[in-house]
mmCIF file of C-alpha atoms and ligand atoms in Angstrom:
data_model
loop_
_atom_site.group_PDB
_atom_site.id
_atom_site.type_symbol
_atom_site.label_atom_id
_atom_site.label_comp_id
_atom_site.label_asym_id
_atom_site.label_seq_id
_atom_site.Cartn_x
_atom_site.Cartn_y
_atom_site.Cartn_z
ATOM 1 C CA MET A 709 141.095 36.890 84.960
ATOM 2 C CA SER A 710 138.567 39.685 85.587
ATOM 3 C CA THR A 711 134.788 39.813 85.590
ATOM 4 C CA LEU A 712 132.513 42.699 84.653
ATOM 5 C CA THR A 713 129.222 42.213 86.460
ATOM 6 C CA ILE A 714 126.086 44.188 85.692
ATOM 7 C CA SER A 715 123.182 43.358 87.954
ATOM 8 C CA GLY A 716 119.661 44.725 88.213
ATOM 9 C CA LEU A 717 120.746 47.901 86.429
ATOM 10 C CA ARG A 718 117.928 50.418 86.125
ATOM 11 C CA ALA A 719 118.325 53.896 84.699
ATOM 12 C CA SER A 720 116.293 56.782 83.387
ATOM 13 C CA VAL A 721 116.889 59.650 81.018
ATOM 14 C CA ALA A 722 114.771 62.774 80.718
ATOM 15 C CA GLY A 723 112.439 61.382 83.404
ATOM 16 C CA ARG A 724 111.697 58.099 81.590
ATOM 17 C CA GLU A 725 112.883 54.713 82.820
ATOM 18 C CA ILE A 726 114.840 53.178 79.946
ATOM 19 C CA LEU A 727 116.851 50.361 81.544
ATOM 20 C CA ARG A 728 114.542 48.169 83.586
ATOM 21 C CA GLY A 729 116.808 45.681 85.314
ATOM 22 C CA VAL A 730 119.739 44.550 83.151
ATOM 23 C CA ASP A 731 121.878 41.583 84.212
ATOM 24 C CA LEU A 732 125.046 40.656 82.320
ATOM 25 C CA GLU A 733 128.369 39.077 83.183
ATOM 26 C CA VAL A 734 131.459 39.278 80.963
ATOM 27 C CA ARG A 735 134.788 37.649 81.770
ATOM 28 C CA SER A 736 138.257 38.373 80.386
ATOM 29 C CA GLY A 737 138.595 37.099 76.836
ATOM 30 C CA GLU A 738 134.838 36.740 76.271
ATOM 31 C CA VAL A 739 132.828 38.550 73.611
ATOM 32 C CA HIS A 740 129.175 39.189 74.468
ATOM 33 C CA ALA A 741 126.902 40.718 71.875
ATOM 34 C CA VAL A 742 123.917 42.857 72.814
ATOM 35 C CA MET A 743 121.382 43.141 70.019
ATOM 36 C CA GLY A 744 118.033 44.866 69.977
ATOM 37 C CA PRO A 745 115.697 47.112 68.019
ATOM 38 C CA ASN A 746 116.044 50.889 67.758
ATOM 39 C CA GLY A 747 115.297 52.596 71.028
ATOM 40 C CA ALA A 748 115.699 49.444 73.130
ATOM 41 C CA GLY A 749 118.185 51.197 75.426
ATOM 42 C CA LYS A 750 121.458 49.833 74.033
ATOM 43 C CA SER A 751 123.247 53.179 73.895
ATOM 44 C CA THR A 752 121.713 54.148 77.220
ATOM 45 C CA LEU A 753 123.324 51.038 78.692
ATOM 46 C CA SER A 754 126.707 52.060 77.283
ATOM 47 C CA HIS A 755 126.395 55.621 78.644
ATOM 48 C CA VAL A 756 125.268 54.455 82.069
ATOM 49 C CA LEU A 757 128.164 51.990 82.299
ATOM 50 C CA MET A 758 130.645 54.779 81.606
ATOM 51 C CA GLY A 759 128.934 57.335 83.863
ATOM 52 C CA HIS A 760 127.450 59.843 81.418
ATOM 53 C CA PRO A 761 126.016 62.648 83.589
ATOM 54 C CA GLY A 762 122.776 62.907 81.554
ATOM 55 C CA TYR A 763 121.531 59.513 82.741
ATOM 56 C CA THR A 764 120.165 58.755 86.206
ATOM 57 C CA VAL A 765 120.874 55.401 87.822
ATOM 58 C CA LEU A 766 117.756 54.166 89.636
ATOM 59 C CA GLY A 767 119.193 50.929 90.990
ATOM 60 C CA GLY A 768 121.502 47.976 90.557
ATOM 61 C CA SER A 769 125.226 47.568 90.370
ATOM 62 C CA VAL A 770 128.121 47.536 87.905
ATOM 63 C CA SER A 771 131.412 46.121 89.144
ATOM 64 C CA ILE A 772 134.763 44.833 87.981
ATOM 65 C CA ASP A 773 136.051 42.071 90.236
ATOM 66 C CA GLY A 774 133.694 43.206 92.962
ATOM 67 C CA GLU A 775 134.722 46.874 92.838
ATOM 68 C CA GLU A 776 131.603 49.054 92.384
ATOM 69 C CA LEU A 777 131.868 51.410 89.414
ATOM 70 C CA LEU A 778 128.555 53.275 89.725
ATOM 71 C CA THR A 779 129.869 55.494 92.517
ATOM 72 C CA MET A 780 133.000 56.411 90.541
ATOM 73 C CA PRO A 781 133.445 59.374 88.199
ATOM 74 C CA THR A 782 134.033 58.433 84.562
ATOM 75 C CA TRP A 783 137.816 58.859 84.693
ATOM 76 C CA ARG A 784 138.081 56.421 87.581
ATOM 77 C CA ARG A 785 135.938 53.866 85.734
ATOM 78 C CA ALA A 786 138.422 54.181 82.871
ATOM 79 C CA GLN A 787 141.307 53.605 85.227
ATOM 80 C CA ALA A 788 139.491 50.593 86.675
ATOM 81 C CA GLY A 789 139.695 49.154 83.165
ATOM 82 C CA LEU A 790 136.455 50.108 81.402
ATOM 83 C CA PHE A 791 136.478 51.601 77.901
ATOM 84 C CA LEU A 792 133.627 52.869 75.742
ATOM 85 C CA ALA A 793 133.683 53.286 71.986
ATOM 86 C CA PRO A 794 130.527 55.420 71.686
ATOM 87 C CA GLN A 795 128.023 55.136 68.848
ATOM 88 C CA ASP A 796 128.687 58.780 67.927
ATOM 89 C CA PRO A 797 132.271 59.709 68.898
ATOM 90 C CA VAL A 798 132.614 63.386 69.848
ATOM 91 C CA GLU A 799 134.836 65.825 67.993
ATOM 92 C CA VAL A 800 137.452 67.524 70.149
ATOM 93 C CA PRO A 801 138.903 70.575 68.375
ATOM 94 C CA GLY A 802 142.484 71.473 69.233
ATOM 95 C CA VAL A 803 143.359 68.126 70.822
ATOM 96 C CA SER A 804 145.083 65.360 68.859
ATOM 97 C CA ILE A 805 144.655 61.613 69.375
ATOM 98 C CA ALA A 806 148.203 61.478 70.718
ATOM 99 C CA ASP A 807 147.377 64.258 73.238
ATOM 100 C CA VAL A 808 144.352 62.352 74.506
ATOM 101 C CA LEU A 809 146.128 59.027 74.808
ATOM 102 C CA ALA A 810 149.262 60.540 76.353
ATOM 103 C CA ALA A 811 147.124 62.297 78.987
ATOM 104 C CA ALA A 812 145.271 59.056 79.780
ATOM 105 C CA LEU A 813 148.408 56.917 79.978
ATOM 106 C CA VAL A 814 150.402 59.465 82.013
ATOM 107 C CA ALA A 815 147.492 59.895 84.465
ATOM 108 C CA ALA A 816 147.342 56.125 84.893
ATOM 109 C CA GLY A 817 151.104 56.006 85.552
ATOM 110 C CA ARG A 818 151.636 53.908 82.435
ATOM 111 C CA LEU A 819 153.701 56.423 80.442
ATOM 112 C CA ALA A 820 156.331 58.990 81.436
ATOM 113 C CA GLU A 821 156.007 62.504 79.978
ATOM 114 C CA SER A 822 159.394 61.950 78.339
ATOM 115 C CA GLU A 823 158.173 58.854 76.480
ATOM 116 C CA ARG A 824 155.828 60.674 74.130
ATOM 117 C CA ASP A 825 157.867 59.606 71.078
ATOM 118 C CA VAL A 826 157.429 55.948 72.071
ATOM 119 C CA LEU A 827 153.669 56.509 72.085
ATOM 120 C CA GLU A 828 153.738 58.201 68.686
ATOM 121 C CA GLU A 829 155.593 55.235 67.165
ATOM 122 C CA ARG A 830 153.083 52.869 68.675
ATOM 123 C CA LEU A 831 150.206 54.946 67.288
ATOM 124 C CA ALA A 832 151.718 54.953 63.807
ATOM 125 C CA SER A 833 152.094 51.181 63.768
ATOM 126 C CA GLU A 834 148.602 50.585 65.192
ATOM 127 C CA ALA A 835 147.140 53.015 62.632
ATOM 128 C CA GLU A 836 148.698 50.963 59.869
ATOM 129 C CA THR A 837 147.261 47.709 61.277
ATOM 130 C CA ILE A 838 143.720 49.061 61.160
ATOM 131 C CA GLY A 839 144.055 50.945 57.882
ATOM 132 C CA LEU A 840 143.946 54.446 59.312
ATOM 133 C CA SER A 841 145.835 57.143 57.429
ATOM 134 C CA PRO A 842 148.791 58.406 59.519
ATOM 135 C CA ALA A 843 147.809 61.990 58.611
ATOM 136 C CA ILE A 844 144.765 61.578 60.896
ATOM 137 C CA LEU A 845 147.051 61.211 63.901
ATOM 138 C CA ALA A 846 148.231 64.804 63.622
ATOM 139 C CA ARG A 847 144.702 66.200 63.340
ATOM 140 C CA ALA A 848 142.297 67.132 66.117
ATOM 141 C CA LEU A 849 140.412 64.135 67.525
ATOM 142 C CA ASN A 850 137.514 63.128 65.229
ATOM 143 C CA VAL A 851 137.360 66.604 63.634
ATOM 144 C CA ASP A 852 136.576 66.318 59.895
ATOM 145 C CA ALA A 853 136.804 62.532 60.194
ATOM 146 C CA SER A 854 134.345 60.365 58.254
ATOM 147 C CA GLY A 855 132.042 57.990 60.121
ATOM 148 C CA GLY A 856 134.313 55.076 59.245
ATOM 149 C CA GLU A 857 137.450 56.938 60.302
ATOM 150 C CA LYS A 858 135.874 57.731 63.663
ATOM 151 C CA LYS A 859 135.258 54.034 64.252
ATOM 152 C CA ARG A 860 138.861 53.237 63.357
ATOM 153 C CA ILE A 861 140.048 56.003 65.692
ATOM 154 C CA GLU A 862 138.015 54.394 68.500
ATOM 155 C CA THR A 863 139.663 51.073 67.715
ATOM 156 C CA LEU A 864 143.083 52.710 67.774
ATOM 157 C CA GLN A 865 142.386 54.123 71.238
ATOM 158 C CA LEU A 866 141.186 50.725 72.404
ATOM 159 C CA ALA A 867 144.358 49.078 71.091
ATOM 160 C CA VAL A 868 146.678 51.545 72.818
ATOM 161 C CA LEU A 869 144.805 51.881 76.115
ATOM 162 C CA ALA A 870 144.409 48.095 76.431
ATOM 163 C CA PRO A 871 141.476 48.228 78.881
ATOM 164 C CA ARG A 872 140.135 45.169 80.691
ATOM 165 C CA PHE A 873 136.619 45.576 79.263
ATOM 166 C CA ALA A 874 135.415 47.417 76.188
ATOM 167 C CA VAL A 875 131.850 48.431 75.375
ATOM 168 C CA LEU A 876 131.602 48.856 71.604
ATOM 169 C CA ASP A 877 128.416 50.700 70.617
ATOM 170 C CA GLU A 878 127.740 49.954 66.945
ATOM 171 C CA LEU A 879 131.404 49.843 66.036
ATOM 172 C CA ASP A 880 130.239 48.454 62.692
ATOM 173 C CA SER A 881 128.178 51.495 61.689
ATOM 174 C CA GLY A 882 129.730 53.421 58.830
ATOM 175 C CA LEU A 883 132.338 50.754 58.059
ATOM 176 C CA ASP A 884 132.585 49.047 54.695
ATOM 177 C CA VAL A 885 133.286 45.322 54.537
ATOM 178 C CA ASP A 886 137.087 45.667 54.428
ATOM 179 C CA ALA A 887 137.219 48.240 57.215
ATOM 180 C CA LEU A 888 134.898 46.110 59.319
ATOM 181 C CA ARG A 889 137.254 43.179 58.910
ATOM 182 C CA GLU A 890 140.365 45.194 59.871
ATOM 183 C CA VAL A 891 138.726 46.704 62.921
ATOM 184 C CA SER A 892 137.202 43.395 64.049
ATOM 185 C CA ARG A 893 140.511 41.583 63.662
ATOM 186 C CA ARG A 894 142.210 44.143 65.900
ATOM 187 C CA VAL A 895 139.513 43.812 68.549
ATOM 188 C CA GLU A 896 139.571 40.044 68.299
ATOM 189 C CA ARG A 897 143.348 40.027 68.700
ATOM 190 C CA ALA A 898 142.914 41.932 71.971
ATOM 191 C CA THR A 899 140.413 39.319 73.171
ATOM 192 C CA THR A 900 142.858 36.480 72.612
ATOM 193 C CA ALA A 901 146.228 38.084 73.417
ATOM 194 C CA GLY A 902 147.242 38.447 77.035
ATOM 195 C CA GLY A 903 145.929 35.082 78.245
ATOM 196 C CA GLU A 904 144.274 35.549 81.629
ATOM 197 C CA ASP A 905 144.040 39.309 81.107
ATOM 198 C CA ALA A 906 142.677 39.276 77.562
ATOM 199 C CA LEU A 907 140.090 41.924 76.736
ATOM 200 C CA GLY A 908 136.432 41.232 77.505
ATOM 201 C CA VAL A 909 133.963 42.807 75.069
ATOM 202 C CA LEU A 910 130.354 43.928 75.196
ATOM 203 C CA ALA A 911 129.557 44.487 71.528
ATOM 204 C CA ILE A 912 126.326 46.369 70.852
ATOM 205 C CA THR A 913 125.109 45.898 67.314
ATOM 206 C CA HIS A 914 122.060 45.720 65.089
ATOM 207 C CA TYR A 915 123.590 43.426 62.561
ATOM 208 C CA ARG A 916 125.030 39.975 62.419
ATOM 209 C CA ARG A 917 127.870 40.997 60.125
ATOM 210 C CA LEU A 918 129.987 42.324 63.018
ATOM 211 C CA LEU A 919 129.409 39.053 64.842
ATOM 212 C CA ASP A 920 130.533 37.054 61.813
ATOM 213 C CA GLU A 921 133.889 38.755 62.366
ATOM 214 C CA LEU A 922 133.964 38.985 66.165
ATOM 215 C CA HIS A 923 132.736 35.458 66.995
ATOM 216 C CA PRO A 924 130.750 36.137 70.181
ATOM 217 C CA ASP A 925 130.623 33.634 73.032
ATOM 218 C CA ALA A 926 127.112 34.793 73.892
ATOM 219 C CA VAL A 927 124.339 36.850 72.326
ATOM 220 C CA HIS A 928 121.787 38.786 74.381
ATOM 221 C CA VAL A 929 118.620 40.438 73.144
ATOM 222 C CA LEU A 930 117.700 43.761 74.736
ATOM 223 C CA VAL A 931 114.096 44.868 74.231
ATOM 224 C CA LYS A 932 112.541 47.829 76.072
ATOM 225 C CA GLY A 933 115.376 47.972 78.573
ATOM 226 C CA GLU A 934 115.391 44.305 79.517
ATOM 227 C CA ILE A 935 117.403 41.278 78.389
ATOM 228 C CA VAL A 936 114.632 39.072 77.023
ATOM 229 C CA ALA A 937 116.767 36.253 75.615
ATOM 230 C CA SER A 938 120.343 34.989 75.806
ATOM 231 C CA GLY A 939 122.021 32.273 73.835
ATOM 232 C CA GLY A 940 124.892 31.338 71.595
ATOM 233 C CA PRO A 941 125.823 32.774 68.188
ATOM 234 C CA GLU A 942 122.863 30.925 66.636
ATOM 235 C CA LEU A 943 120.579 33.467 68.322
ATOM 236 C CA ALA A 944 122.037 36.176 66.060
ATOM 237 C CA ASP A 945 121.202 34.070 62.986
ATOM 238 C CA GLU A 946 117.673 33.611 64.225
ATOM 239 C CA LEU A 947 117.250 37.368 64.814
ATOM 240 C CA GLU A 948 118.488 38.084 61.308
ATOM 241 C CA ARG A 949 115.674 35.896 59.987
ATOM 242 C CA THR A 950 112.823 36.733 62.329
ATOM 243 C CA GLY A 951 113.582 40.244 63.616
ATOM 244 C CA TYR A 952 112.568 41.296 67.103
ATOM 245 C CA ALA A 953 108.790 41.053 66.673
ATOM 246 C CA SER A 954 108.515 37.784 68.586
ATOM 247 C CA TYR A 955 109.962 39.474 71.684
ATOM 248 C CA GLY A 956 107.013 41.738 72.229
ATOM 249 C CA ARG A 957 104.715 44.115 70.459
ATOM 250 C CA PRO A 958 105.755 47.712 69.967
ATOM 251 C CA GLU A 959 104.517 49.944 72.775
ATOM 252 C CA GLU A 960 101.967 51.717 70.594
ATOM 253 C CA GLN A 961 100.148 48.408 69.927
ATOM 254 C CA LEU A 962 99.681 47.598 73.593
ATOM 255 C CA ALA A 963 96.090 47.647 74.824
ATOM 256 C CA PRO A 964 95.157 50.998 76.365
ATOM 257 C CA VAL A 965 95.066 51.012 80.125
ATOM 258 C CA GLY A 966 91.779 52.071 81.703
ATOM 259 C CA PRO A 967 88.122 51.107 81.884
ATOM 260 C CA ASP A 968 86.737 49.235 78.902
ATOM 261 C CA PRO A 969 84.424 51.754 77.155
ATOM 262 C CA PHE A 970 82.298 48.891 75.850
ATOM 263 C CA GLY A 971 81.752 47.353 79.275
ATOM 264 C CA GLY A 972 83.000 43.949 78.151
ATOM 265 C CA LEU A 973 80.458 43.770 75.307
ATOM 266 C CA PHE A 974 83.093 42.625 72.850
ATOM 267 C CA GLY A 975 84.691 40.133 75.016
HETATM 268 P P1 LIG B 1149 119.233 52.273 71.206
HETATM 269 O O1 LIG B 1149 120.691 52.588 71.316
HETATM 270 O O2 LIG B 1149 118.894 50.878 71.635
HETATM 271 O O3 LIG B 1149 118.688 52.557 69.835
HETATM 272 P P2 LIG B 1149 118.904 54.437 73.108
HETATM 273 O O4 LIG B 1149 119.518 53.945 74.361
HETATM 274 O O5 LIG B 1149 119.687 55.416 72.297
HETATM 275 O O6 LIG B 1149 118.429 53.205 72.210
HETATM 276 O O7 LIG B 1149 117.511 55.114 73.447
HETATM 277 C C1 LIG B 1149 116.526 54.474 74.269
HETATM 278 C C2 LIG B 1149 115.401 55.443 74.539
HETATM 279 O O8 LIG B 1149 115.873 56.485 75.383
HETATM 280 C C3 LIG B 1149 114.859 56.129 73.296
HETATM 281 O O9 LIG B 1149 113.480 56.259 73.439
HETATM 282 C C4 LIG B 1149 115.543 57.469 73.308
HETATM 283 O O10 LIG B 1149 114.768 58.433 72.671
HETATM 284 C C5 LIG B 1149 115.678 57.758 74.788
HETATM 285 N N1 LIG B 1149 116.870 58.566 75.074
HETATM 286 C C6 LIG B 1149 118.158 58.165 74.997
HETATM 287 N N2 LIG B 1149 119.000 59.178 75.329
HETATM 288 C C7 LIG B 1149 118.212 60.240 75.579
HETATM 289 C C8 LIG B 1149 118.469 61.597 75.975
HETATM 290 N N3 LIG B 1149 119.708 62.042 76.162
HETATM 291 N N4 LIG B 1149 117.407 62.410 76.165
HETATM 292 C C9 LIG B 1149 116.141 61.960 75.988
HETATM 293 N N5 LIG B 1149 115.828 60.707 75.641
HETATM 294 C C10 LIG B 1149 116.840 59.849 75.429
HETATM 295 MG MG1 LIG B 1150 122.140 53.210 70.031
#
């Protein structure tokens, strides 16, 4: 049993504070959803967790079983068991999926150089499970892949790397209903298989439809860089009906700061 603990996490990008004190705790086998409007800081949270160099941590802590991740380079966070399926997966010309996964597994001491054929068999069978054409496996990572294929490729990497915690940033975007079901089933299988060491998930999404498939244990609402509400799956239903308006007015509607030009005349 492991625990991913995020506490008081504050971060800025391009000189603007985006995350303003985020607290979350995810245990092995749990699925936590993070929902929120555009620009709330959801992707920023995912990048900061994984150590993207473009984001500046201003305070707080991110740990797995008490081991601080924020001081680690990205590759060490991965070896500590953290995985990110980014909202916009990058294309890597000249490097196949098998190359990437072999490098990761060999570096972690989980695969011998000579076992590459074992990995390729595993990839082929996983690709079939999630409805990914085997031809993709021979191509360069994400190059000329459709949006939906990229999300399946992320899921394939998740399945093979078997991390302790996965951050899934809008894994549902670009997937049709059938693809969404295949991908969700594979993720859900990882969260139930392995008993004590089952995968813990932080699923970032706009829509309830991913959660209908992934069955979250908890739903959190992120607005302007802060968790403003947490609850059970019913919170996602409520958001679908009411939107995020009740959690605060958009910034542009806030009263201007400064002296009242009417000297209090209007109240
Ligand atoms: P979400 O994923 O919730 O839609 P993001 O985390 O992508 O939101 O963005 C939060 C805010 O941070 C937005 O105002 C966005 O413009 C800004 N932001 C995110 N990344 C960058 C970046 N690399 N450079 C400048 N601004 C950024
Ligand atoms: Mg985003």
